[in-house]
Each structure stands twice: as C-alpha cells, then as structure tokens.
Coordinates of C-alpha atoms in Angstrom, one line a residue:
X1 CA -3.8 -194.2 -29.4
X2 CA -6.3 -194.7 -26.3
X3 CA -8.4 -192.6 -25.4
X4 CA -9.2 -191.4 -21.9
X5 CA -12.6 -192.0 -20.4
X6 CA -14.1 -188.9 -19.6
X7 CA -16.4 -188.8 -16.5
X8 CA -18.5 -186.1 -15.5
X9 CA -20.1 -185.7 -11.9
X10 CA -22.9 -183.2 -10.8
X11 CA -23.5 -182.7 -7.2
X12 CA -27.1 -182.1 -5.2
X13 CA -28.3 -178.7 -4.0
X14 CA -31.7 -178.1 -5.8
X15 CA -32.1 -174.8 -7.3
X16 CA -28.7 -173.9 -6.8
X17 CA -28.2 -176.4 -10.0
X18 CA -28.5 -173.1 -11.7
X19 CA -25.0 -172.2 -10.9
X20 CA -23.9 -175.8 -12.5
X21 CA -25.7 -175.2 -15.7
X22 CA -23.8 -172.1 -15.9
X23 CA -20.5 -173.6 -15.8
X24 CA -21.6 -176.1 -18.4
X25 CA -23.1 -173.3 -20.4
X26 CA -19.7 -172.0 -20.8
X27 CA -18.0 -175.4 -21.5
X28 CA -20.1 -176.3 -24.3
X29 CA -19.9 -172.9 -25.4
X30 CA -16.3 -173.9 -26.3
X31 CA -16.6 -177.0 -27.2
X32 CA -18.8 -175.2 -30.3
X33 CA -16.1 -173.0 -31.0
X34 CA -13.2 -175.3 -31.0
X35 CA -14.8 -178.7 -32.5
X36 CA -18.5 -178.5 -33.7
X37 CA -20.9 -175.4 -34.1
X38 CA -24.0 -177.5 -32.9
X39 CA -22.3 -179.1 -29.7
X40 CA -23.6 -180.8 -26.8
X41 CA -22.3 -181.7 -23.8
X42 CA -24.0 -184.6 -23.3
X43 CA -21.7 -186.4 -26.4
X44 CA -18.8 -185.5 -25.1
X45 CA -18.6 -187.1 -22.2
X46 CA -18.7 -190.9 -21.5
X47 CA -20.2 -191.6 -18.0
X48 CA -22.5 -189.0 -16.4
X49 CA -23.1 -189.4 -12.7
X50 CA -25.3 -187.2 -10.8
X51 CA -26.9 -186.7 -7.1
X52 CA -30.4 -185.2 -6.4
X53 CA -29.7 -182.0 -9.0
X54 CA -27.3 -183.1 -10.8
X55 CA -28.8 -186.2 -11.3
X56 CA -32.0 -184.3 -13.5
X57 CA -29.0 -182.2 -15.2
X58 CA -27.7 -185.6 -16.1
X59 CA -30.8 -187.1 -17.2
X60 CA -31.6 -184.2 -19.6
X61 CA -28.3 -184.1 -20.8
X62 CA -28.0 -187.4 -21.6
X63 CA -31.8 -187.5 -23.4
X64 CA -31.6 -188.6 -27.1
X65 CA -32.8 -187.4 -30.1
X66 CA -34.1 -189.1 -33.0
X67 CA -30.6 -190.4 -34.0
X68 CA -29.1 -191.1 -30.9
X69 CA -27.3 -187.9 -29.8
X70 CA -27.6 -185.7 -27.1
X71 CA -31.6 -183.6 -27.8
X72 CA -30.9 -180.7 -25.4
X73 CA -27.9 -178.1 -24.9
X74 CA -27.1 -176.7 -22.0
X75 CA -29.4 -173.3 -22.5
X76 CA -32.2 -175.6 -22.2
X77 CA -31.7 -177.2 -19.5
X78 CA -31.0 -173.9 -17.8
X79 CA -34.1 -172.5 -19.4
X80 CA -36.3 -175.6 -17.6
X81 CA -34.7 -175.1 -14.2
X82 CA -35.1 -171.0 -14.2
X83 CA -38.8 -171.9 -15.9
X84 CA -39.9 -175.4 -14.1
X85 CA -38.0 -174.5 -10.7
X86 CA -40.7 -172.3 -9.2
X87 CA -43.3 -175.1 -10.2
X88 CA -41.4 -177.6 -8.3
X89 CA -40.8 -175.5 -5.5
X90 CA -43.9 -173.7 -5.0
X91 CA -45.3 -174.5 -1.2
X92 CA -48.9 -172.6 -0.8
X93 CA -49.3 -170.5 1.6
X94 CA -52.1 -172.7 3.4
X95 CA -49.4 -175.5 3.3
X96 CA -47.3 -172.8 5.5
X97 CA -50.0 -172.4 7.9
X98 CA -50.5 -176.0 8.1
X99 CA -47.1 -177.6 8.2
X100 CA -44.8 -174.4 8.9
X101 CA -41.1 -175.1 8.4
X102 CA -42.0 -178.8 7.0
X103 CA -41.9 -180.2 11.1
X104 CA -45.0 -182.3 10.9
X105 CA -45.0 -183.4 7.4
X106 CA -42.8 -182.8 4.4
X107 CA -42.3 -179.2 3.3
X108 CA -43.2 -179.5 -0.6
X109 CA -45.8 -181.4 -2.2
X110 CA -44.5 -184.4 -4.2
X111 CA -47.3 -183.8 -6.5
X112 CA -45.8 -180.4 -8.4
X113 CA -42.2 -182.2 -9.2
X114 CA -43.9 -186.1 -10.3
X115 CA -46.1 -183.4 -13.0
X116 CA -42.6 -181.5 -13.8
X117 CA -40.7 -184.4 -14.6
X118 CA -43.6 -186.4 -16.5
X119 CA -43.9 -183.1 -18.8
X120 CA -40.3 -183.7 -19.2
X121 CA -39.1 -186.8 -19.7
X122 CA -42.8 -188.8 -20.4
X123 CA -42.2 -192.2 -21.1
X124 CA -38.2 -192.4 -21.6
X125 CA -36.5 -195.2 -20.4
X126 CA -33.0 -195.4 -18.1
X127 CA -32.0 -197.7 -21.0
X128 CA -32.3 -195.3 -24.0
X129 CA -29.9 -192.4 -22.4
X130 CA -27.1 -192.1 -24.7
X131 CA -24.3 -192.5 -22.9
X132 CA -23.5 -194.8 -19.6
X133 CA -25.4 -192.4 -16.3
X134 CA -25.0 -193.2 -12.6
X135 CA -27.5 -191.7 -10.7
X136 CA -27.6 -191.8 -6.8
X137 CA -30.6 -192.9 -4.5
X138 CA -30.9 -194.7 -1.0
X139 CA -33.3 -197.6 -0.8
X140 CA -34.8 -196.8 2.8
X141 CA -36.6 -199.8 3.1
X142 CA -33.7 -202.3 2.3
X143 CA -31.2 -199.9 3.9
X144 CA -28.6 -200.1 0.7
X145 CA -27.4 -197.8 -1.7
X146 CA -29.8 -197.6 -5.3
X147 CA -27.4 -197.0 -8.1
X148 CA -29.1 -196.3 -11.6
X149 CA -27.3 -197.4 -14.4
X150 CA -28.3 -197.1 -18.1
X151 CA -25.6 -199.5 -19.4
X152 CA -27.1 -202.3 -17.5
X153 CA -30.6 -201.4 -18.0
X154 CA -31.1 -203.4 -21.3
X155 CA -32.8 -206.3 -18.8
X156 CA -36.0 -205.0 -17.1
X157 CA -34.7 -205.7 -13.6
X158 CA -32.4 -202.5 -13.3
X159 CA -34.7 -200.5 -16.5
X160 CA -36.9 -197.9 -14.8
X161 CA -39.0 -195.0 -16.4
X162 CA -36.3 -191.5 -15.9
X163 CA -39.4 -189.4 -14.6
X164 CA -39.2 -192.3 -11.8
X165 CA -35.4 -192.2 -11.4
X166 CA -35.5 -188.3 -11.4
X167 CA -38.2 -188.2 -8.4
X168 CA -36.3 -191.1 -6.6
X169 CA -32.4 -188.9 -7.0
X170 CA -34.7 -185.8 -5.7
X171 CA -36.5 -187.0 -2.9
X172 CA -34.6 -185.1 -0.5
X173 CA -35.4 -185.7 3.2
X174 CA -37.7 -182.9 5.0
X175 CA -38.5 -181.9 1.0
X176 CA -40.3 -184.8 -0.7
X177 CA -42.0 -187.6 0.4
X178 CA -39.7 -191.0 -0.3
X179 CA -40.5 -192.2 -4.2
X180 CA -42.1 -195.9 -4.3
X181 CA -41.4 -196.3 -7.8
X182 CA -41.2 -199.7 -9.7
X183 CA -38.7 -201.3 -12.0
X184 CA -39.9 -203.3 -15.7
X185 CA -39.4 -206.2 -13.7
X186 CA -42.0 -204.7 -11.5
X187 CA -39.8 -205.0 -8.1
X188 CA -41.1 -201.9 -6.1
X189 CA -38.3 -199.5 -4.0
X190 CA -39.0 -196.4 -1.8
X191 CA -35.9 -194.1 -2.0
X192 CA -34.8 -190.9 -1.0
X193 CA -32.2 -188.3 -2.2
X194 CA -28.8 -190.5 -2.9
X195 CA -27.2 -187.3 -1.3
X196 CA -27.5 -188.4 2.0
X197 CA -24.5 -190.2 0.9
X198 CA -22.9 -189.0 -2.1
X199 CA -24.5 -185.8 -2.6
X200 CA -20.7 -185.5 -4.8
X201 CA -21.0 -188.9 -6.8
X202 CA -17.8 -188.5 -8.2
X203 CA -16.1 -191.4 -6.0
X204 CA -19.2 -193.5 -7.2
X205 CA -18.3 -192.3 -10.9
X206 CA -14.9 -193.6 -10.4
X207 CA -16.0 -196.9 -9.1
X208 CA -18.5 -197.3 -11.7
X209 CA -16.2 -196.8 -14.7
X210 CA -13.9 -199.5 -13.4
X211 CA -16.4 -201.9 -14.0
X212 CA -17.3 -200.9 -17.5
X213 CA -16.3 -201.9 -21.2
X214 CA -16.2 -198.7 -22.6
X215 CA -14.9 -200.0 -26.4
X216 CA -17.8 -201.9 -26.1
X217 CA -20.7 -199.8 -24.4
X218 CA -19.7 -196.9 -26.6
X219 CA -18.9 -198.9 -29.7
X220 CA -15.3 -197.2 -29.9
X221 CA -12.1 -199.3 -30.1
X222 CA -10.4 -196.6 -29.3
X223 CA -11.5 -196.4 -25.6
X224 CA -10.5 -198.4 -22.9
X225 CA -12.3 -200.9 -20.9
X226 CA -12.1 -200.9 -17.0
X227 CA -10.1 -198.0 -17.4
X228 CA -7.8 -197.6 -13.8
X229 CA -7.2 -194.0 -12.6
X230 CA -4.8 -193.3 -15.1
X231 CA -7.1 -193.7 -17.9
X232 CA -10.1 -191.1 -16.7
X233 CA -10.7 -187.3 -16.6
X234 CA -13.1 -186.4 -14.0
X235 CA -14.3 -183.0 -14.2
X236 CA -16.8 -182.9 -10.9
X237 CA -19.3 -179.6 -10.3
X238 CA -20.4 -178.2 -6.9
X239 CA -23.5 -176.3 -6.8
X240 CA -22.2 -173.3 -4.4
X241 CA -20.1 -173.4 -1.2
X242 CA -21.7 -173.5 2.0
X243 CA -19.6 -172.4 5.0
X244 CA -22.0 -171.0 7.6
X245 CA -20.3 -171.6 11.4
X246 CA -21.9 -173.5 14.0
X247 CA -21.1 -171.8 17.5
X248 CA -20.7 -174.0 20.7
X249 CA -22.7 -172.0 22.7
X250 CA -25.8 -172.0 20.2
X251 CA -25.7 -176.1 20.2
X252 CA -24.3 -176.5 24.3
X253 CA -28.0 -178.5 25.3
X254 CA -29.4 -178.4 21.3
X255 CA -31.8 -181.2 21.5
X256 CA -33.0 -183.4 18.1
X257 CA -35.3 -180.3 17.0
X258 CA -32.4 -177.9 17.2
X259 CA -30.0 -180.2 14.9
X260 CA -32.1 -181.6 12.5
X261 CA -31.3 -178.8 9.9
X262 CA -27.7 -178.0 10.8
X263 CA -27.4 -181.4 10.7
X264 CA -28.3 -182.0 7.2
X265 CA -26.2 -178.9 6.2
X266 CA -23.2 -180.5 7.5
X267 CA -23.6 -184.1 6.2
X268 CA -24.2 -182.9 2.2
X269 CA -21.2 -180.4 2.6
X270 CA -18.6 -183.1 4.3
X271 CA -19.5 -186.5 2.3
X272 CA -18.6 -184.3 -1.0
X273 CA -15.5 -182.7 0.7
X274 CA -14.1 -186.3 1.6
X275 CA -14.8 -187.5 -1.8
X276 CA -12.8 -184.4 -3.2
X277 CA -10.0 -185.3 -0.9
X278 CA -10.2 -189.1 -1.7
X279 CA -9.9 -188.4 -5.3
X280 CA -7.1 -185.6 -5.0
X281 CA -4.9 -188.4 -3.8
X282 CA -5.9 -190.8 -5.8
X283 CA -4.9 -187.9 -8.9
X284 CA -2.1 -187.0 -6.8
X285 CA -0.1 -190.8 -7.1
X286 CA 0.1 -190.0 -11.0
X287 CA 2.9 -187.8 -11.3
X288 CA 2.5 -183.8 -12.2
X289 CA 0.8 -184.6 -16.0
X290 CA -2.0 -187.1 -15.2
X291 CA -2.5 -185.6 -11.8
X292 CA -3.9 -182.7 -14.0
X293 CA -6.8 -184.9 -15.1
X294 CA -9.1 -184.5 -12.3
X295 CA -10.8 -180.8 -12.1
X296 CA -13.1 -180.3 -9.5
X297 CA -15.5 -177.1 -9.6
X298 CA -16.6 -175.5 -6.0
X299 CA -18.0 -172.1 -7.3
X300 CA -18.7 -169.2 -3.7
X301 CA -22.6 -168.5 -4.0
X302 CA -21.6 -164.9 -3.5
X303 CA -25.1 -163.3 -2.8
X304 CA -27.1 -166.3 -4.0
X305 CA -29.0 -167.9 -0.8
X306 CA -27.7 -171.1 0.5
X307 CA -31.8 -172.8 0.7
X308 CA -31.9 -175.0 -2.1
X309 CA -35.7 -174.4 -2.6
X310 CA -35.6 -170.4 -2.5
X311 CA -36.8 -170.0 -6.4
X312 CA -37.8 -166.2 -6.1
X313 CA -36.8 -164.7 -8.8
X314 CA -34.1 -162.2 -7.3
X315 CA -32.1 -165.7 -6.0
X316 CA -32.1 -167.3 -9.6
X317 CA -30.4 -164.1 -10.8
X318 CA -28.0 -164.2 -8.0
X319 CA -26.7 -167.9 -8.7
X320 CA -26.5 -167.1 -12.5
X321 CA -24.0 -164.3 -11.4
X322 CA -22.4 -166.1 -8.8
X323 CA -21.4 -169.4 -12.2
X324 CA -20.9 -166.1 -14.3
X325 CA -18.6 -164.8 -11.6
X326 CA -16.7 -168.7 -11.3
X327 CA -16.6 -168.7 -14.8
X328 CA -15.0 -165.4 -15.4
X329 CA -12.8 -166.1 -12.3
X330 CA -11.7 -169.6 -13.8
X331 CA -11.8 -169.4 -17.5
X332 CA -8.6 -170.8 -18.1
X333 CA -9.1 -174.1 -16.5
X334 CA -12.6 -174.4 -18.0
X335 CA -11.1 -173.9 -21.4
X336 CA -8.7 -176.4 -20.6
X337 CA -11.1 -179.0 -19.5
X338 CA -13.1 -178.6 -23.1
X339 CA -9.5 -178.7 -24.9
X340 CA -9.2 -182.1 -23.1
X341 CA -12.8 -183.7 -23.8
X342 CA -12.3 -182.7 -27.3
X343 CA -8.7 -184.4 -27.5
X344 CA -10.3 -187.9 -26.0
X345 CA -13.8 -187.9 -27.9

C-alpha cells in the first residue's frame, strides 16, 4: 500500500521559533512513545520546508549523523535557540546610540549570527541533509525567488555550504545585512529573508513535492512519486499570532517612515494567511477523510512579545508557555498528527 508523503513547513518569526520547537517537542515526544524510544523528527518526515526560522529549525533537524539519520532531537534545537538566541540578537548599546531603531543602517550586526551558524553547522553541505529541505530566500539582485533544495544539490550549481543557506533564509530586512554567499559552482547571490514572500512556505512545500520522485529520493518503493494533493500530509507551524490593529487616524498622512514597520508586520502575517487559505481549499476538494490531512498550527503568543528579536530572558519563558499552552490546548490533534507520520513512514 502507498504511502503518503509527509511535508512539514516551519514559518519565519525569529525568536519566536521557540514556540515551534515546543510544538515539535511534544510531537516527537510521541512519536517515542508510540513507535521508537530514540525518535527524531527529522526521520519522520519527508520534505522539510522552512522560512527565515523555520528554515535553521529545518536545517538542524534535517542534520545527519554518522549513519545517515537525523543527529539532533528537538530538545536540542530548543536548547541552541534559548542558548545561541541572545548571541544572535545581541545589539550593543553603542550600536543603539549609533543607529537607534536600525533607521540608518541595519539593526543587528551580521557578524554575531555568520559566527552562530559556523559553530553550528561548520562545513555541512545542502547536499548531505537527510531528507529532501526547501528553504526560502529572495535573490535581490536578480529580483527572483532563491529556493534551496537538497535533493538537487548533488551538482555544485544549486550545493551551497548550510551556514550560507541559514544566513541567506535569515537575512531579514531592517535585521541583517543581505548574505552574498556563493554556490560550489562558485555563482555569487545576495539574498534576503525568503519571508518577504513566503514567510509560511507551505504553498512552496506543496509545489515542490509535485516535482519530486520520492520512491526514488528516499529509496522507498513504497512512496509515491509527484505525489498530487491527495497523496501528502502537510502539517504547517506558525510561530505566534500577530493581530495588533492599525487605526485610520494614526496612518491619515503616515508618510514612508511611519509605514515602514507596520508595513512589514502586515506583509509576513497576510502572505502566510493566503497560503493557509489556498491550501484549506485545495484540502477542502478531497472529501471529509483526506481533507483531514492538512493540519495547520497558529499558536496565540499570550504574553510572549510580538518583536522577533526581544531574547531577554523573561520573553523566552513567555513563548515556551505560550507552545506549552497550544499544546495543552490542542493535544488531541497533535497526537493525531504523530499517529499519522508514523502510519506513512
């Protein structure tokens, strides 16, 4: 019998990651009650796409070990964002005085998070990930989409060092400078965050998978190639909710100043609320079982700031209780979701 291609999709939002590694936390969690007492997520899924964030979670997920499988769990990679986060994040306070509110240059130094992710990831390569990855950029110079893919990295044109695909997802706007990073091939890009257009990837996920021959990629006859709709479980992960209101009267003459940040709010929170709407009715055209196999996960911040660079340590404890809360909240579904990877591995 076929099995279904399960895709898993990690949206942007910086430190507020935390709150997706929580929800994986408790997914794998099951997964080593129910199947294997040493799982990991990363071999359970088949494709796994990621923006800004989520595309680091995805690259340390999908990091091997000496035989192949998945090195870290999901406690680690939790541990390295609550440990590594402040690192990256940290803006001195001459840079404050300086550059205040990143207006004249950008607000954090590119320096701290190229160190973070070298300590990391050193020398690993896109093409040695374990499983099939898509993880979002924008080429600014070319003015295209950048799509990593593992599964055709084998040639050195689209192979790339992960430290340099990590910096390239994460270079968000007003944050990082762009990454100039190079391929094998030795063709040199400068990109930014691939949220500025999928900051949810899932759509991208989909469209991805289409194209690949899972039986072969994954060296399992039992798993379909170019599977259609019908053949996938997407299980896609917000990183928090963002809701704050825009009055008219506070943006009646706003100028380009005045809309640059609200700006960028809105953007990342509508492109991954059309893509969630896309792919409900996409789901929707399957009939009440199959509909059933697409799960996305929008946990409420709660008391957990909304900046995706606030690292004190107060805010980390708040978005581990605001994933503890969305877990507690949504156990069932969760445990239905690891019932369903483990059914299709």
């Amino acid at each position: 019998m076929a099995k279904k291609i399960r895709i898993l999709s990690l949206d942007g939002g910086g430190i507020r990651g935390i709150i997706t590694c929580v929800i994986l936390k408790y997914i794998e969690e099951q997964l080593q009650k129910l199947d294997h007492p040493n799982a990991k997520i990363g071999d359970y899924f088949d494709l796994i796409a990621g923006s800004s964030t989520g595309g680091l979670l995805a690259s340390i997920i999908l990091f091997p070990d000496n035989t192949k499988k998945a090195k870290f769990s999901v406690q680690e990679a939790l541990d390295l964002y609550a440990k590594k986060g402040d690192d990256i994040f940290n803006v001195k306070f001459w840079e404050h005085l300086v550059n205040p509110f990143g207006l004249f240059n950008e607000k954090i130094s590119e320096k701290n998070i190229e160190k973070q992710l070298a300590e990391i990831f050193g020398d690993l390569e896109l093409k040695d990930f374990i499983k099939p990855c898509l993880i979002t950029s924008y080429d600014i110079r070319e003015r295209r989409a950048k799509l990593f893919a593992s599964h055709e990295a084998k040639a050195p044109l689209e192979n790339f060092y992960v430290k340099d695909v990590c910096r390239a997802t994460s270079a968000a706007p007003t944050y990082f400078e762009p990454a100039r990073i190079k391929s094998f091939y030795n063709q040199e890009f400068t990109l930014i965050d691939g949220g500025v257009y999928a900051n949810n990837p899932a759509l991208c996920a989909y469209a991805e998978a289409r194209k690949i021959a899972f039986s072969k990629v994954l060296n399992n006859d039992k798993k379909v190639d170019y599977p259609s709709v019908n053949d996938m479980i997407i299980v896609s992960i917000g990183t928090g909710t963002v809701l704050k209101p825009y009055l008219f009267k506070d943006f009646e003459n706003a100028g380009k100043i005045k809309w640059i940040s609200p700006l960028i709010d809105i953007l990342l929170s509508s492109n991954a609320e059309t893509v969630d709407y896309n792919l409900q009715k996409m789901f929707e055209t399957l009939g009440p079982r199959n509909r059933q196999n697409y799960h996305r996960l929008m946990p409420s911040l709660k008391n957990a700031s909304p900046e995706m660079d606030d690292t004190s340590k107060k805010n980390i404890y708040e978005l581990i209780q605001a994933g503890l809360a969305f877990v507690e909240q949504n156990q069932d579904e969760l445990n239905t979701i690891a019932k369903k990877i483990i059914r299709n591995h």
